[in-house]
Coordinates of C-alpha atoms in Angstrom, one line a residue:
M1 CA -47.0 -72.5 49.3
Q2 CA -45.3 -74.7 52.3
L3 CA -42.5 -76.5 52.0
T4 CA -39.4 -78.9 54.0
G5 CA -36.5 -77.4 53.9
S6 CA -35.2 -80.1 51.8
E7 CA -37.8 -78.9 49.2
I8 CA -36.7 -75.3 49.1
V9 CA -33.4 -77.2 48.1
V10 CA -34.6 -78.8 45.4
E11 CA -36.9 -76.2 44.1
C12 CA -33.8 -73.4 44.5
L13 CA -31.9 -76.3 42.2
K14 CA -34.2 -75.9 39.9
E15 CA -34.5 -72.1 39.8
Q16 CA -30.7 -71.7 39.2
G17 CA -31.5 -74.2 36.1
V18 CA -29.4 -77.3 37.7
D19 CA -29.8 -80.3 35.7
T20 CA -26.7 -82.6 37.2
V21 CA -26.2 -82.9 40.9
F22 CA -22.9 -85.3 41.7
G23 CA -23.0 -86.4 45.6
Y24 CA -23.2 -89.4 48.2
P25 CA -26.0 -89.4 50.9
G26 CA -25.3 -90.2 54.5
G27 CA -27.4 -89.7 57.5
T28 CA -27.8 -85.7 58.3
I29 CA -28.6 -85.3 54.5
L30 CA -31.3 -88.2 54.0
N31 CA -33.9 -85.4 53.7
I32 CA -32.8 -83.9 51.2
Y33 CA -31.9 -87.1 49.3
D34 CA -35.4 -88.0 49.6
A35 CA -36.4 -84.8 47.8
L36 CA -34.3 -85.5 44.9
Y37 CA -35.5 -88.7 44.7
K38 CA -39.0 -87.2 43.9
H39 CA -37.3 -85.1 41.6
S40 CA -35.5 -87.8 39.5
D41 CA -37.1 -87.1 36.5
E42 CA -35.9 -83.0 36.4
I43 CA -32.5 -83.5 38.4
T44 CA -30.2 -86.1 37.4
H45 CA -27.8 -87.3 40.6
I46 CA -24.8 -89.0 40.1
L47 CA -23.4 -91.2 43.1
T48 CA -19.9 -91.1 43.0
S49 CA -18.0 -93.8 44.6
H50 CA -16.2 -91.1 46.8
E51 CA -17.3 -87.5 47.7
Q52 CA -13.6 -86.4 46.5
G53 CA -15.0 -87.9 43.2
A54 CA -18.0 -85.7 43.5
A55 CA -16.3 -82.4 44.1
H56 CA -13.9 -82.7 40.9
A57 CA -17.0 -84.0 39.0
A58 CA -19.2 -80.7 39.9
D59 CA -15.6 -78.7 39.3
G60 CA -15.2 -80.2 35.7
Y61 CA -18.7 -79.9 34.9
A62 CA -18.3 -76.1 35.5
R63 CA -15.0 -76.0 33.6
S64 CA -16.2 -77.3 30.9
T65 CA -19.6 -75.2 30.6
G66 CA -19.4 -72.3 32.3
K67 CA -21.9 -72.7 34.6
V68 CA -22.3 -73.7 38.5
G69 CA -21.2 -76.8 39.2
V70 CA -23.1 -78.6 42.2
C71 CA -22.3 -81.5 44.8
M72 CA -23.4 -82.7 47.9
A73 CA -22.5 -84.7 50.9
T74 CA -23.7 -85.7 54.4
S75 CA -22.0 -84.1 57.5
G76 CA -18.5 -85.3 59.4
P77 CA -16.2 -87.7 57.0
G78 CA -18.7 -87.2 54.0
A79 CA -18.1 -83.4 53.9
T80 CA -14.4 -83.5 55.1
N81 CA -13.7 -85.6 52.1
L82 CA -15.3 -82.7 49.7
V83 CA -12.7 -80.5 51.3
T84 CA -9.6 -81.0 48.5
G85 CA -12.1 -81.0 45.7
I86 CA -13.5 -77.4 47.3
A87 CA -9.6 -75.7 47.5
T88 CA -8.5 -77.2 44.0
A89 CA -11.8 -74.5 42.6
Y90 CA -10.6 -72.3 45.0
M91 CA -7.0 -72.2 43.6
D92 CA -8.4 -71.7 39.6
S93 CA -11.3 -69.6 40.7
I94 CA -14.1 -72.3 39.4
P95 CA -17.9 -71.6 40.3
I96 CA -19.0 -74.4 42.6
V97 CA -21.9 -75.3 45.3
A98 CA -21.2 -77.6 48.0
I99 CA -24.5 -78.6 49.9
T100 CA -23.4 -80.5 53.1
A101 CA -26.1 -81.1 56.2
N102 CA -25.3 -81.2 59.4
V103 CA -26.0 -82.3 62.8
A104 CA -29.4 -80.9 63.8
K105 CA -28.9 -77.1 65.6
S106 CA -29.4 -78.8 69.3
G107 CA -26.3 -81.0 68.5
L108 CA -24.1 -78.5 67.2
G109 CA -20.8 -78.0 69.6
K110 CA -21.4 -81.4 71.6
D111 CA -19.4 -84.0 69.4
S112 CA -22.3 -85.5 68.1
F113 CA -22.2 -88.5 65.9
Q114 CA -20.2 -86.9 62.4
E115 CA -20.5 -84.0 63.7
I116 CA -17.6 -81.3 62.4
D117 CA -17.5 -77.3 61.8
I118 CA -17.0 -77.9 57.9
V119 CA -17.9 -74.1 57.8
G120 CA -14.8 -73.5 59.7
A121 CA -12.8 -75.9 57.9
T122 CA -13.3 -74.8 54.5
M123 CA -13.5 -71.0 55.4
P124 CA -10.0 -70.3 54.0
F125 CA -10.6 -71.8 50.9
T126 CA -13.7 -71.1 49.8
K127 CA -15.3 -67.6 47.9
H128 CA -17.7 -67.5 50.9
N129 CA -19.1 -70.3 52.8
F130 CA -22.6 -70.1 55.0
I131 CA -24.1 -72.3 58.4
V132 CA -28.1 -72.6 58.1
K133 CA -29.5 -73.2 61.0
E134 CA -33.2 -71.3 60.4
I135 CA -35.1 -72.5 57.8
E136 CA -36.4 -69.4 57.3
D137 CA -33.1 -68.3 56.3
L138 CA -32.8 -71.4 53.8
A139 CA -33.9 -70.3 50.0
D140 CA -32.3 -66.8 50.3
T141 CA -28.7 -68.2 51.1
I142 CA -28.6 -71.0 48.6
R143 CA -29.5 -68.0 46.0
R144 CA -27.0 -66.0 47.7
A145 CA -24.4 -68.9 47.0
F146 CA -24.9 -69.1 43.4
T147 CA -24.7 -65.8 42.6
I148 CA -21.2 -65.4 44.7
A149 CA -19.9 -68.4 42.9
K150 CA -20.5 -67.4 39.6
S151 CA -20.4 -63.5 40.2
G152 CA -16.7 -61.5 39.4
R153 CA -13.6 -63.7 40.1
P154 CA -15.3 -67.2 40.6
G155 CA -15.4 -69.5 43.1
P156 CA -16.5 -72.1 45.3
V157 CA -19.2 -71.4 47.7
L158 CA -20.2 -73.8 51.2
V159 CA -23.8 -74.4 52.0
D160 CA -24.6 -76.4 55.5
I161 CA -27.9 -76.9 56.5
T162 CA -28.2 -78.4 59.9
K163 CA -30.4 -81.2 60.2
D164 CA -33.9 -80.1 61.6
V165 CA -33.9 -77.2 59.1
T166 CA -34.2 -80.2 56.2
A167 CA -36.8 -81.5 57.8
N168 CA -38.6 -78.0 58.9
K169 CA -41.5 -76.3 57.0
T170 CA -41.6 -72.6 56.3
E171 CA -43.5 -70.5 52.9
Y172 CA -41.4 -70.7 49.5
T173 CA -42.2 -68.7 46.9
K174 CA -40.3 -69.0 43.6
Q175 CA -37.8 -66.4 42.2
T176 CA -36.4 -66.3 38.7
P177 CA -32.5 -65.4 38.9
K178 CA -31.4 -62.2 38.3
A179 CA -28.4 -62.3 35.6
I180 CA -25.2 -61.8 36.3
E181 CA -23.2 -58.5 34.9
P182 CA -19.9 -58.1 34.0
Y183 CA -18.0 -56.1 36.5
T184 CA -17.4 -52.8 34.6
D185 CA -17.7 -49.9 37.5
T186 CA -13.9 -50.4 38.4
I187 CA -13.0 -50.2 34.8
K188 CA -11.6 -46.4 34.5
E189 CA -11.2 -44.5 31.6
E190 CA -8.0 -43.0 32.1
D191 CA -6.3 -46.8 32.9
V192 CA -7.8 -47.8 29.4
D193 CA -6.3 -45.0 28.1
K194 CA -2.7 -45.5 29.5
V195 CA -2.5 -49.1 27.9
V196 CA -3.7 -48.1 24.8
E197 CA -0.6 -45.4 24.7
L198 CA 1.5 -47.9 26.3
I199 CA 0.9 -50.4 23.8
K200 CA 1.0 -47.6 20.5
E201 CA 4.6 -46.9 22.2
S202 CA 5.6 -50.5 22.1
N203 CA 7.8 -52.2 19.1
K204 CA 7.8 -55.8 20.7
P205 CA 4.4 -56.7 22.9
F206 CA 4.3 -59.7 24.0
I207 CA 0.6 -61.4 25.6
I208 CA 0.2 -63.9 28.2
A209 CA -3.4 -65.6 28.2
G210 CA -4.6 -66.8 31.5
G211 CA -7.7 -68.4 32.8
G212 CA -9.6 -65.3 33.1
L213 CA -9.9 -65.3 29.9
V214 CA -11.6 -68.3 29.9
A215 CA -13.8 -67.0 32.9
S216 CA -15.1 -63.8 31.0
G217 CA -15.9 -65.7 27.6
A218 CA -13.3 -63.2 26.2
Q219 CA -12.0 -65.8 23.3
D220 CA -13.7 -63.6 20.7
E221 CA -12.6 -60.4 21.4
F222 CA -8.8 -61.7 22.5
R223 CA -8.5 -63.3 19.4
K224 CA -9.6 -59.5 17.8
F225 CA -6.8 -57.9 20.1
A226 CA -3.8 -60.0 19.5
D227 CA -4.7 -59.2 15.7
I228 CA -5.2 -56.0 15.9
I229 CA -1.7 -55.0 17.6
D230 CA 0.2 -58.0 16.2
T231 CA 1.5 -59.5 18.4
P232 CA 2.7 -63.1 19.3
V233 CA 0.7 -65.2 22.4
C234 CA 1.5 -67.8 25.3
D235 CA -0.7 -68.7 27.6
T236 CA -0.7 -70.3 31.2
L237 CA -1.7 -73.6 31.8
M238 CA -5.1 -71.6 32.7
G239 CA -5.4 -70.3 29.7
K240 CA -5.6 -73.1 27.2
G241 CA -7.8 -72.3 24.3
A242 CA -7.9 -68.6 24.6
I243 CA -5.9 -68.6 20.7
E244 CA -5.8 -71.2 18.7
G245 CA -3.0 -74.1 19.4
T246 CA -2.3 -73.7 15.5
N247 CA -2.4 -69.8 14.9
A248 CA 0.8 -68.4 14.0
R249 CA 0.7 -66.2 16.8
Y250 CA 0.8 -68.6 19.5
T251 CA 4.3 -69.3 20.5
G252 CA 3.3 -72.5 23.3
M253 CA 2.6 -72.4 27.3
I254 CA 4.7 -70.3 29.0
G255 CA 6.5 -70.9 32.8
M256 CA 8.5 -74.0 34.2
H257 CA 7.3 -76.1 31.5
G258 CA 7.1 -73.9 28.8
T259 CA 8.6 -73.5 25.5
K260 CA 11.5 -71.7 24.6
A261 CA 10.1 -69.8 22.1
S262 CA 7.4 -68.4 25.2
N263 CA 10.0 -68.2 27.8
F264 CA 12.7 -66.2 25.3
G265 CA 10.1 -64.3 23.7
V266 CA 8.6 -63.1 27.0
T267 CA 12.4 -62.1 28.2
R268 CA 13.1 -59.8 24.8
C269 CA 9.4 -58.3 25.0
D270 CA 9.4 -54.6 25.3
L271 CA 5.9 -54.9 27.0
L272 CA 3.9 -57.6 28.4
I273 CA 0.6 -57.7 28.5
V274 CA -0.9 -60.3 31.0
I275 CA -4.7 -61.1 31.0
G276 CA -6.3 -62.7 34.0
A277 CA -3.1 -64.4 35.2
R278 CA -1.8 -64.0 38.3
F279 CA 2.0 -64.4 37.8
S280 CA 2.3 -67.7 39.7
D281 CA 5.7 -69.2 40.7
R282 CA 5.3 -71.8 38.0
V283 CA 4.7 -68.9 35.4
V284 CA 7.2 -66.2 36.4
G285 CA 10.0 -68.4 37.9
N286 CA 12.2 -65.4 39.4
P287 CA 10.1 -62.6 39.6
N288 CA 13.1 -60.6 39.8
S289 CA 14.5 -61.5 36.5
F290 CA 10.8 -61.9 34.7
A291 CA 10.3 -59.6 31.5
P292 CA 13.2 -58.0 32.6
D293 CA 13.2 -55.4 29.8
A294 CA 9.4 -55.1 29.1
K295 CA 6.5 -52.7 30.7
I296 CA 4.0 -54.7 32.4
I297 CA 0.1 -54.3 31.7
H298 CA -2.3 -56.5 34.0
I299 CA -6.1 -56.7 33.2
D300 CA -7.6 -58.9 36.1
I301 CA -11.0 -59.1 37.6
D302 CA -9.6 -58.9 41.2
P303 CA -7.6 -56.2 42.7
T304 CA -5.7 -58.0 44.9
E305 CA -3.7 -59.6 42.5
I306 CA -2.3 -56.3 40.7
N307 CA 1.4 -55.7 42.2
K308 CA 0.9 -58.9 44.5
N309 CA 3.5 -60.8 42.8
V310 CA 5.7 -58.9 39.9
K311 CA 5.2 -54.9 40.0
T312 CA 3.5 -53.9 37.1
D313 CA 3.5 -50.2 34.7
A314 CA -0.5 -49.9 34.3
S315 CA -3.6 -52.1 34.9
I316 CA -7.5 -52.1 34.5
I317 CA -9.6 -53.8 36.7
G318 CA -12.7 -55.7 35.7
D319 CA -14.1 -58.2 33.8
A320 CA -11.9 -59.0 30.7
N321 CA -14.4 -59.3 27.9
E322 CA -15.5 -56.0 28.5
I323 CA -12.0 -54.3 28.9
L324 CA -10.6 -56.1 25.7
K325 CA -14.2 -54.8 23.7
R326 CA -13.1 -51.3 25.0
L327 CA -9.5 -51.7 24.1
N328 CA -10.6 -52.8 20.7
T329 CA -12.6 -50.0 19.7
K330 CA -10.0 -47.6 20.9
L331 CA -6.7 -49.2 19.0
E332 CA -5.7 -48.9 15.7
K333 CA -4.0 -51.6 13.4
Q334 CA -0.5 -52.2 14.5
N335 CA 1.9 -53.7 12.7
H336 CA 4.9 -55.6 14.2
K337 CA 6.4 -58.0 11.5
E338 CA 10.0 -57.9 12.6
W339 CA 9.0 -58.6 16.1
M340 CA 7.1 -61.4 14.9
D341 CA 9.5 -62.5 12.9
E342 CA 12.1 -62.4 15.6
V343 CA 9.4 -65.0 17.3
G344 CA 8.9 -66.9 14.7
E345 CA 12.7 -67.7 14.3
L346 CA 12.6 -68.9 17.9
K347 CA 9.4 -71.1 17.1
N348 CA 11.5 -72.7 14.3
K349 CA 14.7 -72.8 16.0
Y350 CA 13.2 -74.1 19.7
P351 CA 10.4 -76.9 18.7
L352 CA 9.0 -79.4 21.3
A353 CA 10.8 -82.3 20.9
L354 CA 8.6 -85.6 19.2
D355 CA 8.8 -89.1 18.3
K356 CA 6.3 -90.2 17.0
T357 CA 7.8 -93.5 16.2
T358 CA 7.8 -95.1 19.6
L359 CA 5.0 -95.0 22.7
N360 CA 5.9 -91.8 25.0
G361 CA 3.9 -89.4 26.4
P362 CA 4.3 -86.5 23.7
S363 CA 3.7 -89.7 21.2
I364 CA 0.8 -90.4 23.2
I365 CA -0.9 -86.7 23.3
D366 CA 0.1 -86.0 19.5
A367 CA -2.2 -89.1 18.6
L368 CA -5.0 -88.2 20.3
Y369 CA -5.2 -84.8 18.9
E370 CA -4.9 -86.4 15.3
I371 CA -7.3 -89.0 15.8
T372 CA -10.0 -86.9 17.8
N373 CA -9.3 -83.7 14.9
G374 CA -8.4 -81.1 18.2
D375 CA -12.3 -81.4 19.4
A376 CA -12.3 -83.8 22.6
I377 CA -12.6 -82.1 25.8
V378 CA -9.4 -83.3 27.7
T379 CA -9.2 -83.8 31.7
T380 CA -6.2 -84.8 33.1
D381 CA -4.6 -85.8 37.0
V382 CA -1.1 -83.6 37.8
G383 CA 2.1 -84.6 37.0
Q384 CA 4.5 -85.3 33.7
H385 CA 1.3 -86.2 31.6
Q386 CA -0.7 -83.1 32.6
M387 CA 2.2 -80.9 30.5
W388 CA 2.7 -83.3 28.2
A389 CA -1.2 -82.7 27.1
A390 CA -0.7 -79.0 27.6
Q391 CA 2.4 -78.9 25.4
F392 CA 0.9 -81.2 22.2
Y393 CA -2.6 -80.7 22.1
K394 CA -3.2 -78.3 20.1
Y395 CA -6.5 -76.6 21.5
K396 CA -9.2 -74.9 19.4
E397 CA -10.7 -73.2 21.7
T398 CA -11.3 -72.7 25.6
R399 CA -12.8 -75.0 28.1
Q400 CA -10.9 -77.9 26.5
L401 CA -8.3 -78.4 28.8
I402 CA -9.7 -79.4 32.2
T403 CA -6.7 -79.2 35.0
S404 CA -6.0 -78.8 38.4
G405 CA -3.8 -75.9 38.3
G406 CA -3.3 -74.0 41.3
L407 CA -3.1 -76.7 43.6
G408 CA -2.1 -79.7 41.3
T409 CA -4.7 -82.2 42.5
M410 CA -3.5 -85.6 42.0
G411 CA -6.7 -87.6 41.9
Y412 CA -8.6 -84.8 40.1
G413 CA -9.2 -86.6 36.6
V414 CA -11.9 -89.4 36.1
G415 CA -14.2 -87.5 38.1
A416 CA -13.6 -84.4 36.2
C417 CA -14.1 -86.0 33.2
I418 CA -17.3 -87.6 34.3
G419 CA -18.7 -83.9 35.0
A420 CA -17.6 -82.5 31.7
K421 CA -19.1 -85.5 30.0
M422 CA -22.2 -84.7 31.9
A423 CA -22.6 -81.5 30.4
N424 CA -20.9 -82.3 27.0
K425 CA -22.8 -85.7 25.9
D426 CA -21.9 -85.1 22.5
R427 CA -18.8 -84.5 23.0
I428 CA -15.5 -87.1 23.1
C429 CA -14.4 -86.6 26.9
V430 CA -11.1 -87.8 27.5
N431 CA -9.0 -88.1 31.0
I432 CA -5.3 -88.3 30.6
A433 CA -3.7 -89.8 34.0
G434 CA -0.2 -91.4 35.0
D435 CA -0.1 -94.1 37.1
G436 CA 0.0 -92.7 40.4
C437 CA -2.6 -90.4 40.1
F438 CA -4.9 -93.2 38.6
R439 CA -4.3 -95.1 41.8
M440 CA -6.1 -92.2 43.7
N441 CA -8.9 -91.9 42.3
M442 CA -9.7 -95.3 39.6
N443 CA -12.7 -96.0 42.5
E444 CA -14.6 -93.6 39.9
I445 CA -14.2 -95.2 36.6
A446 CA -17.0 -97.7 38.8
T447 CA -19.4 -94.5 39.0
A448 CA -18.4 -94.3 35.1
T449 CA -19.7 -97.7 34.4
R450 CA -22.8 -97.9 37.1
Y451 CA -24.5 -95.1 34.8
N452 CA -22.6 -96.0 31.4
I453 CA -21.0 -92.4 30.9
P454 CA -18.7 -93.0 28.0
I455 CA -15.6 -91.6 29.1
I456 CA -11.7 -92.6 27.6
Q457 CA -9.0 -93.0 30.6
I458 CA -5.5 -92.9 29.0
V459 CA -3.3 -94.3 31.8
I460 CA 0.7 -93.1 30.6
N461 CA 2.2 -95.7 33.4
N462 CA 5.9 -95.5 33.3
H463 CA 5.5 -97.5 37.1
V464 CA 7.0 -94.3 38.6
L465 CA 5.7 -91.2 40.0
G466 CA 6.9 -89.5 36.9
M467 CA 7.6 -86.1 38.0
V468 CA 9.0 -86.1 41.1
R469 CA 11.2 -88.8 39.8
Q470 CA 12.4 -86.2 37.6
W471 CA 13.6 -84.1 39.7
Q472 CA 14.7 -86.7 41.3
T473 CA 17.3 -87.3 38.7
L474 CA 18.2 -83.1 38.2
F475 CA 18.4 -82.1 41.1
Y476 CA 18.6 -85.0 44.1
G477 CA 21.6 -87.3 42.6
K478 CA 19.1 -90.0 41.3
R479 CA 18.1 -91.0 44.5
Y480 CA 14.3 -92.2 44.1
S481 CA 12.8 -92.4 47.6
N482 CA 9.8 -93.6 47.3
T483 CA 9.0 -92.9 43.7
V484 CA 9.2 -96.5 41.9
L485 CA 5.8 -98.1 41.9
D486 CA 6.8 -101.7 41.2
D487 CA 3.7 -104.0 42.4
Q488 CA 1.7 -106.0 40.7
V489 CA -1.2 -103.7 40.1
D490 CA -3.0 -104.1 36.8
F491 CA -4.9 -101.7 35.7
V492 CA -6.6 -103.7 33.0
K493 CA -7.7 -106.6 35.1
I494 CA -9.1 -104.0 37.5
S495 CA -10.4 -101.9 35.1
E496 CA -12.4 -104.7 33.8
G497 CA -13.5 -105.6 37.2
M498 CA -15.3 -102.6 37.5
G499 CA -17.1 -102.9 34.4
A500 CA -15.0 -101.0 31.8
K501 CA -13.4 -102.2 28.3
A502 CA -9.6 -102.0 28.9
Y503 CA -6.6 -102.2 26.9
K504 CA -2.7 -102.3 27.4
C505 CA -0.4 -100.8 25.0
T506 CA 3.5 -100.7 24.6
T507 CA 3.6 -99.5 20.6
I508 CA 2.1 -96.2 19.2
D509 CA 0.0 -98.6 16.7
E510 CA -1.9 -100.6 19.7
F511 CA -2.5 -96.9 21.6
K512 CA -3.9 -95.6 17.8
N513 CA -6.4 -99.0 17.7
A514 CA -7.7 -98.7 20.9
L515 CA -8.3 -95.4 20.8
K516 CA -10.4 -95.3 17.2
E517 CA -12.0 -98.4 18.8
S518 CA -12.8 -97.0 22.3
I519 CA -14.5 -94.1 20.6
E520 CA -16.5 -96.0 18.3
L521 CA -18.0 -98.2 21.1
N522 CA -19.0 -95.3 23.2
I523 CA -18.9 -96.8 26.4
P524 CA -16.3 -96.6 29.8
C525 CA -13.2 -97.4 27.9
V526 CA -9.3 -97.7 29.8
I527 CA -5.9 -97.4 27.8
D528 CA -3.0 -98.4 30.0
C529 CA -0.2 -97.6 27.9
Q530 CA 2.9 -98.4 28.7
I531 CA 5.9 -96.4 28.5
D532 CA 9.6 -95.8 29.8
S533 CA 10.3 -95.0 33.3
D534 CA 13.1 -92.1 32.6
D535 CA 10.8 -90.2 29.8
K536 CA 11.3 -86.4 30.9
V537 CA 9.4 -83.3 30.2
F538 CA 11.0 -81.0 28.4
P539 CA 11.7 -77.7 28.2
M540 CA 12.1 -76.9 32.0
V541 CA 13.2 -73.7 34.3
P542 CA 14.3 -75.1 37.4
A543 CA 12.5 -73.5 40.4
N544 CA 13.0 -70.0 41.5
T545 CA 15.4 -69.2 38.6
S546 CA 14.6 -66.9 35.4
I547 CA 12.5 -68.2 32.6
S548 CA 15.2 -67.3 30.4
E549 CA 17.3 -70.6 31.8
A550 CA 15.0 -72.5 30.2
F551 CA 16.5 -76.1 29.1
S552 CA 16.4 -79.0 27.1
E553 CA 17.4 -82.4 27.0
E554 CA 20.0 -81.8 24.5
D555 CA 20.9 -78.7 26.4
L556 CA 22.1 -81.2 29.6
A557 CA 23.6 -83.7 26.9
A558 CA 26.0 -80.9 25.5
K559 CA 27.3 -80.1 28.8
G560 CA 27.6 -83.6 29.5
Y561 CA 24.8 -84.7 31.9
D562 CA 23.5 -87.7 31.6
C563 CA 20.1 -88.1 32.6

C-alpha cells in the first residue's frame, strides 16, 4: 500500500513493538507528529520538557527493559539537544534509536533555517547513524537502525530524515522483525578450554561483574558460574544486580569508591575473571599495579576491548550468557574455602560506614532500601549520591540501578526515571539526585506531573557540588572554587509550582515518613533532604593510583588530616 514517509515511520515503530516514544515536536518533524497523532491509541508519546530529557527517558526505558528506547526531535537545536543523551547511551552501550527530521533535501548545505548536520555531529558517539534523503530507503533504514541498536554490543543509532521524505509517498509492505541471535561465531572452543584450565589451576579466583552481563541477560548463568568456581564477586557500577547485594559471595563495588574488600581482594587474587567490563580508569586506577599477582581472563562481546586497557592472559569473545553456559557445562565444582574465608575477613574488617541516626547520604539510601524491600528501580544523577546509591542499596537483580556510568551525565536522572516508570508501571521508581544535578533537569518534574507519572524524586541537598567539593577538600587545599550553591532556591516551592507533592526533611525519621507517604500517594513526589555540606564518599582511591591504596575517613584521621 502507498504511505507517506511519516506513516512509514509509525508503521515501522509498530513493527518493532514500540509502545512508547519520548520527544519534542518542531517544524521539520511535524509530519511525523501528525502521523503519531493518528496512532495515539497504539503508541504513547511523552512530551518532555526538553529534548535532552527525551533522550534520557528513552535510555531509562531501554536500561530497565533491555528493549530499544525511542526518542524524537526536530532539526537544528532540537537535534543537538539530544546529543548529550545519545553520548550517554553510547558510553554505556544502551540501545536507543533517535529519530530526527532535517530540512528538505533541496535545502541541505544552504544554511537553511534550523539546518544542522546532526549525522556528522553524532558520528563519534553513535553505533551507527543515517540520513534518509529518498523515501524508498526509509523503511529499510529504520529496520536496520533497530537491528544495529540491539545486536552484539548494543548502542544508540540515529536516523535523520529530510522533511520532504516525511511527506512523499511510496509502497510499504509490513515486515516481521527477525530475532536477534546472540553472538556465538566468535566463541572459540580452544579459548573456552584455556579459561577452564586457568580456573582449575587457581586457588584464589575473583570475578568482576560488568554491564555486559546485564546486556546479555546472563544473570542466572552468572550466579551459577560463581557458585561452581566458589569465588568472591565484585561489580562495576554498570554490573549492579548481576549477583544479589545480599549474597555471601558479594564484596561490593570495585574501584575509586569501591569497598576495601573488593579492592584489596582483587589485589591479592591469583586469577581475575572480568566479564562484560572494559577496565575503565575508575575501576582499575593505575593499570600497572592492578591485580599484580593475578592471571587475567577477559570475557567480552567486543574484540576491541581485549587488551585495550589491561593486558590479559586469556579471553573469550562473544555473548556473555552463551559463554557462561559453555563454561558451566565444562567446569566441575571447585572448593576455595580458605580464600573465601580470607575475603570474608576483609568484608568484616572493612565494612562501609553507616550512621543510621542522622540524615546523611548513606542513611537515606539504607532507609530507601528497607522501605522498598530492595524491589525499587533506582535511577540516579552523577556525584556523591550516585556512589551512595551504588554502595548502600542491595540490588536483587539486573536492570534495577539505572545510572550514567561512562559519561557521568549530570541531569540524567529525572528523564531516565520517567522512562523506567513508563516501562515498569507496577514498580516503584525513584530518582536520586544531588542539588547540583537536580537544577539541571528538574524541569522534567513538569513532565511527570503532566502525565501523572508517579516517580519519586529524592534530592540529597548539601548546598554544594558535593563530589567536586570532596576533591577540593582532599586535593586542592579546600579552595572551594564555584562549588558552593548558597542561593535562595527552594526545591519544595519549585516542585509544588510544577504540580508535584513536595517535602523538606532534616531528620531521618522525617525522610522515612515522607518516603512512605510518597509511595502510598502514587503521584509525582519530591523529597528535599538537607544534609551536611562536608559529608563525603568513602572509601576513595586517588586518581591514577593503585586500588590497593583505598582509604577511609578513619585512615585520614589516623594521619592527622582534618577533612
